[in-house]
């Protein structure tokens, strides 16, 4: 399980066996069941979670308790989960993260990442490139969602990120788009007719 995380790091920078032994000490493997809440709203959570297998939904929770899906994490795309508001703003998180399917994850703390980067400065390349890559992709997706019709947005996902449509249930994508599952289903039929 832990070797999947090593491979992710080594896509950006090599690490020696000695460095890996140091990193492994700060990691723990967890299994999460479908519909289980991994990160609860209003907690201070400074952990990061690397997804070995499975998928998760992140929702923004308003002060009145209403929840709105804002994105997804999958083992193949956006595979590191964290609460940036807790880590960087020192705030109780406004988000809740729930497993969409059974998952296996590797947990480590943000302070561990800082320690790794201080001890092995070349690991900054992994952190910088991986985080920036995810932020750029998410920025592009969000811009397409806000500036295109729902059908155009789904066509964009189908072309650029088909894994999202294959792995994330329709009802979850509908929640992300702020539409009902029924409307999403009708839209899928329209798309099928266009093809």
PDB file of C-alpha atoms in Angstrom:
ATOM      1  CA  UNK A   1       0.000   0.000   0.000  1.00  0.00           C
ATOM      2  CA  UNK A   2       2.670   2.507   1.018  1.00  0.00           C
ATOM      3  CA  UNK A   3       4.608   1.867  -2.184  1.00  0.00           C
ATOM      4  CA  UNK A   4       1.790   3.555  -4.160  1.00  0.00           C
ATOM      5  CA  UNK A   5       2.614   6.772  -2.288  1.00  0.00           C
ATOM      6  CA  UNK A   6       6.336   6.329  -2.967  1.00  0.00           C
ATOM      7  CA  UNK A   7       5.590   5.976  -6.689  1.00  0.00           C
ATOM      8  CA  UNK A   8       3.593   9.222  -6.604  1.00  0.00           C
ATOM      9  CA  UNK A   9       6.547  11.064  -5.058  1.00  0.00           C
ATOM     10  CA  UNK A  10       8.999   9.487  -7.496  1.00  0.00           C
ATOM     11  CA  UNK A  11       7.021  10.790 -10.474  1.00  0.00           C
ATOM     12  CA  UNK A  12       8.431  14.179  -9.497  1.00  0.00           C
ATOM     13  CA  UNK A  13      11.692  13.455  -7.674  1.00  0.00           C
ATOM     14  CA  UNK A  14      13.769  10.402  -6.753  1.00  0.00           C
ATOM     15  CA  UNK A  15      13.946   9.280  -3.136  1.00  0.00           C
ATOM     16  CA  UNK A  16      16.446   6.897  -1.615  1.00  0.00           C
ATOM     17  CA  UNK A  17      15.516   3.868   0.455  1.00  0.00           C
ATOM     18  CA  UNK A  18      16.802   5.695   3.538  1.00  0.00           C
ATOM     19  CA  UNK A  19      14.574   8.704   2.816  1.00  0.00           C
ATOM     20  CA  UNK A  20      11.630   6.412   2.174  1.00  0.00           C
ATOM     21  CA  UNK A  21      12.137   4.672   5.532  1.00  0.00           C
ATOM     22  CA  UNK A  22      11.994   8.088   7.212  1.00  0.00           C
ATOM     23  CA  UNK A  23       8.808   9.054   5.328  1.00  0.00           C
ATOM     24  CA  UNK A  24       7.114   5.701   5.994  1.00  0.00           C
ATOM     25  CA  UNK A  25       7.372   6.224   9.768  1.00  0.00           C
ATOM     26  CA  UNK A  26       4.950   9.158   9.504  1.00  0.00           C
ATOM     27  CA  UNK A  27       2.356   7.308   7.400  1.00  0.00           C
ATOM     28  CA  UNK A  28      -0.483   5.009   8.392  1.00  0.00           C
ATOM     29  CA  UNK A  29      -2.812   2.983   6.181  1.00  0.00           C
ATOM     30  CA  UNK A  30      -6.564   3.292   6.750  1.00  0.00           C
ATOM     31  CA  UNK A  31      -9.613   1.603   5.249  1.00  0.00           C
ATOM     32  CA  UNK A  32     -12.724   3.744   4.839  1.00  0.00           C
ATOM     33  CA  UNK A  33     -16.176   2.342   4.123  1.00  0.00           C
ATOM     34  CA  UNK A  34     -18.575   3.736   1.530  1.00  0.00           C
ATOM     35  CA  UNK A  35     -20.566   6.688   2.972  1.00  0.00           C
ATOM     36  CA  UNK A  36     -18.177   6.996   5.935  1.00  0.00           C
ATOM     37  CA  UNK A  37     -17.189  10.561   6.805  1.00  0.00           C
ATOM     38  CA  UNK A  38     -13.415  10.919   6.666  1.00  0.00           C
ATOM     39  CA  UNK A  39     -13.225  14.606   7.612  1.00  0.00           C
ATOM     40  CA  UNK A  40     -16.002  16.136   9.681  1.00  0.00           C
ATOM     41  CA  UNK A  41     -17.286  19.680   9.347  1.00  0.00           C
ATOM     42  CA  UNK A  42     -15.987  22.128  11.986  1.00  0.00           C
ATOM     43  CA  UNK A  43     -12.975  20.109  13.064  1.00  0.00           C
ATOM     44  CA  UNK A  44      -9.364  21.270  12.949  1.00  0.00           C
ATOM     45  CA  UNK A  45      -7.877  18.797  10.503  1.00  0.00           C
ATOM     46  CA  UNK A  46      -4.253  19.171   9.473  1.00  0.00           C
ATOM     47  CA  UNK A  47      -3.881  15.704   8.020  1.00  0.00           C
ATOM     48  CA  UNK A  48      -3.407  14.744   4.403  1.00  0.00           C
ATOM     49  CA  UNK A  49      -4.713  11.544   2.894  1.00  0.00           C
ATOM     50  CA  UNK A  50      -3.307   9.843  -0.188  1.00  0.00           C
ATOM     51  CA  UNK A  51      -5.918   7.672  -1.920  1.00  0.00           C
ATOM     52  CA  UNK A  52      -4.590   4.235  -2.807  1.00  0.00           C
ATOM     53  CA  UNK A  53      -8.019   3.077  -4.003  1.00  0.00           C
ATOM     54  CA  UNK A  54     -11.507   4.548  -3.893  1.00  0.00           C
ATOM     55  CA  UNK A  55     -13.146   7.941  -4.285  1.00  0.00           C
ATOM     56  CA  UNK A  56     -14.425  10.757  -2.062  1.00  0.00           C
ATOM     57  CA  UNK A  57     -16.735  13.754  -2.268  1.00  0.00           C
ATOM     58  CA  UNK A  58     -15.929  17.055  -0.572  1.00  0.00           C
ATOM     59  CA  UNK A  59     -18.818  19.288   0.450  1.00  0.00           C
ATOM     60  CA  UNK A  60     -18.886  22.841   1.724  1.00  0.00           C
ATOM     61  CA  UNK A  61     -21.140  23.066   4.771  1.00  0.00           C
ATOM     62  CA  UNK A  62     -22.866  26.391   5.501  1.00  0.00           C
ATOM     63  CA  UNK A  63     -23.435  27.731   9.007  1.00  0.00           C
ATOM     64  CA  UNK A  64     -27.078  26.642   8.797  1.00  0.00           C
ATOM     65  CA  UNK A  65     -25.967  23.066   8.094  1.00  0.00           C
ATOM     66  CA  UNK A  66     -26.705  22.906   4.371  1.00  0.00           C
ATOM     67  CA  UNK A  67     -24.159  20.900   2.414  1.00  0.00           C
ATOM     68  CA  UNK A  68     -23.055  21.557  -1.193  1.00  0.00           C
ATOM     69  CA  UNK A  69     -20.806  19.228  -3.186  1.00  0.00           C
ATOM     70  CA  UNK A  70     -17.782  21.166  -4.420  1.00  0.00           C
ATOM     71  CA  UNK A  71     -15.457  18.476  -5.764  1.00  0.00           C
ATOM     72  CA  UNK A  72     -14.218  14.882  -5.825  1.00  0.00           C
ATOM     73  CA  UNK A  73     -11.028  13.001  -5.080  1.00  0.00           C
ATOM     74  CA  UNK A  74     -10.151   9.731  -6.835  1.00  0.00           C
ATOM     75  CA  UNK A  75      -7.230   7.343  -6.731  1.00  0.00           C
ATOM     76  CA  UNK A  76      -6.436   8.312 -10.359  1.00  0.00           C
ATOM     77  CA  UNK A  77      -7.058  12.062 -10.177  1.00  0.00           C
ATOM     78  CA  UNK A  78      -6.830  14.544  -7.302  1.00  0.00           C
ATOM     79  CA  UNK A  79      -5.597  11.759  -5.053  1.00  0.00           C
ATOM     80  CA  UNK A  80      -4.471  13.822  -2.064  1.00  0.00           C
ATOM     81  CA  UNK A  81      -7.211  15.024   0.260  1.00  0.00           C
ATOM     82  CA  UNK A  82      -6.684  17.848   2.739  1.00  0.00           C
ATOM     83  CA  UNK A  83      -8.461  20.783   4.365  1.00  0.00           C
ATOM     84  CA  UNK A  84      -6.560  23.828   3.192  1.00  0.00           C
ATOM     85  CA  UNK A  85      -8.549  26.088   5.532  1.00  0.00           C
ATOM     86  CA  UNK A  86      -7.334  24.177   8.608  1.00  0.00           C
ATOM     87  CA  UNK A  87      -3.765  23.818   7.356  1.00  0.00           C
ATOM     88  CA  UNK A  88      -3.111  27.335   6.072  1.00  0.00           C
ATOM     89  CA  UNK A  89      -5.730  29.530   7.734  1.00  0.00           C
ATOM     90  CA  UNK A  90      -5.748  27.804  11.148  1.00  0.00           C
ATOM     91  CA  UNK A  91      -9.544  27.570  10.962  1.00  0.00           C
ATOM     92  CA  UNK A  92     -11.990  24.825  11.766  1.00  0.00           C
ATOM     93  CA  UNK A  93     -12.775  23.324   8.403  1.00  0.00           C
ATOM     94  CA  UNK A  94     -15.873  24.405   6.479  1.00  0.00           C
ATOM     95  CA  UNK A  95     -15.786  21.120   4.587  1.00  0.00           C
ATOM     96  CA  UNK A  96     -16.839  17.542   5.012  1.00  0.00           C
ATOM     97  CA  UNK A  97     -15.260  14.658   3.102  1.00  0.00           C
ATOM     98  CA  UNK A  98     -17.233  11.445   2.589  1.00  0.00           C
ATOM     99  CA  UNK A  99     -16.292   8.185   0.880  1.00  0.00           C
ATOM    100  CA  UNK A 100     -18.243   7.531  -2.321  1.00  0.00           C
ATOM    101  CA  UNK A 101     -16.979   3.950  -2.379  1.00  0.00           C
ATOM    102  CA  UNK A 102     -14.903   1.716  -0.107  1.00  0.00           C
ATOM    103  CA  UNK A 103     -11.390   3.147  -0.016  1.00  0.00           C
ATOM    104  CA  UNK A 104      -7.870   2.553   1.200  1.00  0.00           C
ATOM    105  CA  UNK A 105      -5.887   5.652   2.097  1.00  0.00           C
ATOM    106  CA  UNK A 106      -2.549   6.631   3.588  1.00  0.00           C
ATOM    107  CA  UNK A 107      -2.720   9.252   6.330  1.00  0.00           C
ATOM    108  CA  UNK A 108       0.075  11.671   7.239  1.00  0.00           C
ATOM    109  CA  UNK A 109       0.183  15.093   8.861  1.00  0.00           C
ATOM    110  CA  UNK A 110       1.037  18.429   7.283  1.00  0.00           C
ATOM    111  CA  UNK A 111       3.802  18.808   9.868  1.00  0.00           C
ATOM    112  CA  UNK A 112       5.276  15.547   8.532  1.00  0.00           C
ATOM    113  CA  UNK A 113       5.372  17.017   5.008  1.00  0.00           C
ATOM    114  CA  UNK A 114       7.113  20.113   6.349  1.00  0.00           C
ATOM    115  CA  UNK A 115       9.619  17.904   8.170  1.00  0.00           C
ATOM    116  CA  UNK A 116      10.278  15.817   5.031  1.00  0.00           C
ATOM    117  CA  UNK A 117      10.774  18.957   2.939  1.00  0.00           C
ATOM    118  CA  UNK A 118      13.140  20.482   5.521  1.00  0.00           C
ATOM    119  CA  UNK A 119      15.142  17.275   5.803  1.00  0.00           C
ATOM    120  CA  UNK A 120      15.113  16.511   2.078  1.00  0.00           C
ATOM    121  CA  UNK A 121      14.756  19.828   0.208  1.00  0.00           C
ATOM    122  CA  UNK A 122      14.322  18.097  -3.172  1.00  0.00           C
ATOM    123  CA  UNK A 123      10.921  16.850  -1.913  1.00  0.00           C
ATOM    124  CA  UNK A 124       9.710  20.445  -2.290  1.00  0.00           C
ATOM    125  CA  UNK A 125       9.611  19.698  -6.017  1.00  0.00           C
ATOM    126  CA  UNK A 126       7.059  16.919  -5.435  1.00  0.00           C
ATOM    127  CA  UNK A 127       4.930  19.121  -3.190  1.00  0.00           C
ATOM    128  CA  UNK A 128       5.108  22.150  -5.470  1.00  0.00           C
ATOM    129  CA  UNK A 129       4.471  20.323  -8.749  1.00  0.00           C
ATOM    130  CA  UNK A 130       1.759  18.006  -7.463  1.00  0.00           C
ATOM    131  CA  UNK A 131      -0.204  20.706  -5.647  1.00  0.00           C
ATOM    132  CA  UNK A 132       0.156  23.189  -8.515  1.00  0.00           C
ATOM    133  CA  UNK A 133      -0.912  20.593 -11.070  1.00  0.00           C
ATOM    134  CA  UNK A 134      -4.094  19.795  -9.138  1.00  0.00           C
ATOM    135  CA  UNK A 135      -4.894  23.467  -8.561  1.00  0.00           C
ATOM    136  CA  UNK A 136      -4.482  24.334 -12.253  1.00  0.00           C
ATOM    137  CA  UNK A 137      -6.702  21.442 -13.344  1.00  0.00           C
ATOM    138  CA  UNK A 138      -9.339  22.283 -10.745  1.00  0.00           C
ATOM    139  CA  UNK A 139      -9.237  25.962 -11.765  1.00  0.00           C
ATOM    140  CA  UNK A 140      -9.833  24.964 -15.395  1.00  0.00           C
ATOM    141  CA  UNK A 141     -12.698  22.635 -14.501  1.00  0.00           C
ATOM    142  CA  UNK A 142     -14.382  25.206 -12.265  1.00  0.00           C
ATOM    143  CA  UNK A 143     -14.076  27.884 -14.950  1.00  0.00           C
ATOM    144  CA  UNK A 144     -15.679  25.588 -17.511  1.00  0.00           C
ATOM    145  CA  UNK A 145     -18.476  24.716 -15.094  1.00  0.00           C
ATOM    146  CA  UNK A 146     -19.267  28.375 -14.391  1.00  0.00           C
ATOM    147  CA  UNK A 147     -18.963  29.652 -17.969  1.00  0.00           C
ATOM    148  CA  UNK A 148     -20.648  26.868 -19.966  1.00  0.00           C
ATOM    149  CA  UNK A 149     -24.103  25.363 -20.094  1.00  0.00           C
ATOM    150  CA  UNK A 150     -24.534  22.111 -18.131  1.00  0.00           C
ATOM    151  CA  UNK A 151     -24.477  20.090 -21.359  1.00  0.00           C
ATOM    152  CA  UNK A 152     -21.306  21.847 -22.554  1.00  0.00           C
ATOM    153  CA  UNK A 153     -19.702  21.232 -19.177  1.00  0.00           C
ATOM    154  CA  UNK A 154     -20.469  17.501 -19.301  1.00  0.00           C
ATOM    155  CA  UNK A 155     -19.109  17.387 -22.865  1.00  0.00           C
ATOM    156  CA  UNK A 156     -15.929  19.074 -21.583  1.00  0.00           C
ATOM    157  CA  UNK A 157     -15.560  16.491 -18.787  1.00  0.00           C
ATOM    158  CA  UNK A 158     -16.228  13.688 -21.245  1.00  0.00           C
ATOM    159  CA  UNK A 159     -13.445  14.938 -23.497  1.00  0.00           C
ATOM    160  CA  UNK A 160     -10.843  15.996 -20.919  1.00  0.00           C
ATOM    161  CA  UNK A 161     -11.571  13.982 -17.763  1.00  0.00           C
ATOM    162  CA  UNK A 162     -13.721  10.976 -18.675  1.00  0.00           C
ATOM    163  CA  UNK A 163     -12.623   9.183 -15.520  1.00  0.00           C
ATOM    164  CA  UNK A 164     -14.789  11.561 -13.484  1.00  0.00           C
ATOM    165  CA  UNK A 165     -17.890  10.555 -15.410  1.00  0.00           C
ATOM    166  CA  UNK A 166     -16.973   6.858 -15.219  1.00  0.00           C
ATOM    167  CA  UNK A 167     -16.103   6.741 -11.526  1.00  0.00           C
ATOM    168  CA  UNK A 168     -18.367   9.310  -9.878  1.00  0.00           C
ATOM    169  CA  UNK A 169     -22.086   8.423  -9.622  1.00  0.00           C
ATOM    170  CA  UNK A 170     -24.495  10.606 -11.623  1.00  0.00           C
ATOM    171  CA  UNK A 171     -26.271  11.843  -8.475  1.00  0.00           C
ATOM    172  CA  UNK A 172     -22.960  13.183  -7.101  1.00  0.00           C
ATOM    173  CA  UNK A 173     -22.125  14.974 -10.354  1.00  0.00           C
ATOM    174  CA  UNK A 174     -25.642  16.446 -10.362  1.00  0.00           C
ATOM    175  CA  UNK A 175     -25.036  17.764  -6.814  1.00  0.00           C
ATOM    176  CA  UNK A 176     -21.755  19.339  -7.942  1.00  0.00           C
ATOM    177  CA  UNK A 177     -23.559  21.096 -10.786  1.00  0.00           C
ATOM    178  CA  UNK A 178     -26.438  22.186  -8.546  1.00  0.00           C
ATOM    179  CA  UNK A 179     -29.072  20.308 -10.550  1.00  0.00           C
ATOM    180  CA  UNK A 180     -31.407  17.449  -9.725  1.00  0.00           C
ATOM    181  CA  UNK A 181     -30.487  13.869 -10.632  1.00  0.00           C
ATOM    182  CA  UNK A 182     -33.586  13.833 -12.871  1.00  0.00           C
ATOM    183  CA  UNK A 183     -32.381  16.857 -14.829  1.00  0.00           C
ATOM    184  CA  UNK A 184     -28.933  15.312 -15.085  1.00  0.00           C
ATOM    185  CA  UNK A 185     -30.484  12.110 -16.471  1.00  0.00           C
ATOM    186  CA  UNK A 186     -32.443  14.097 -19.081  1.00  0.00           C
ATOM    187  CA  UNK A 187     -29.275  15.921 -20.026  1.00  0.00           C
ATOM    188  CA  UNK A 188     -27.482  12.588 -20.491  1.00  0.00           C
ATOM    189  CA  UNK A 189     -30.241  11.499 -22.870  1.00  0.00           C
ATOM    190  CA  UNK A 190     -29.833  14.717 -24.863  1.00  0.00           C
ATOM    191  CA  UNK A 191     -26.105  14.099 -25.076  1.00  0.00           C
ATOM    192  CA  UNK A 192     -26.688  10.550 -26.287  1.00  0.00           C
ATOM    193  CA  UNK A 193     -29.022  11.904 -28.987  1.00  0.00           C
ATOM    194  CA  UNK A 194     -26.348  14.392 -30.091  1.00  0.00           C
ATOM    195  CA  UNK A 195     -23.918  11.541 -30.616  1.00  0.00           C
TER     196      UNK A 195
END
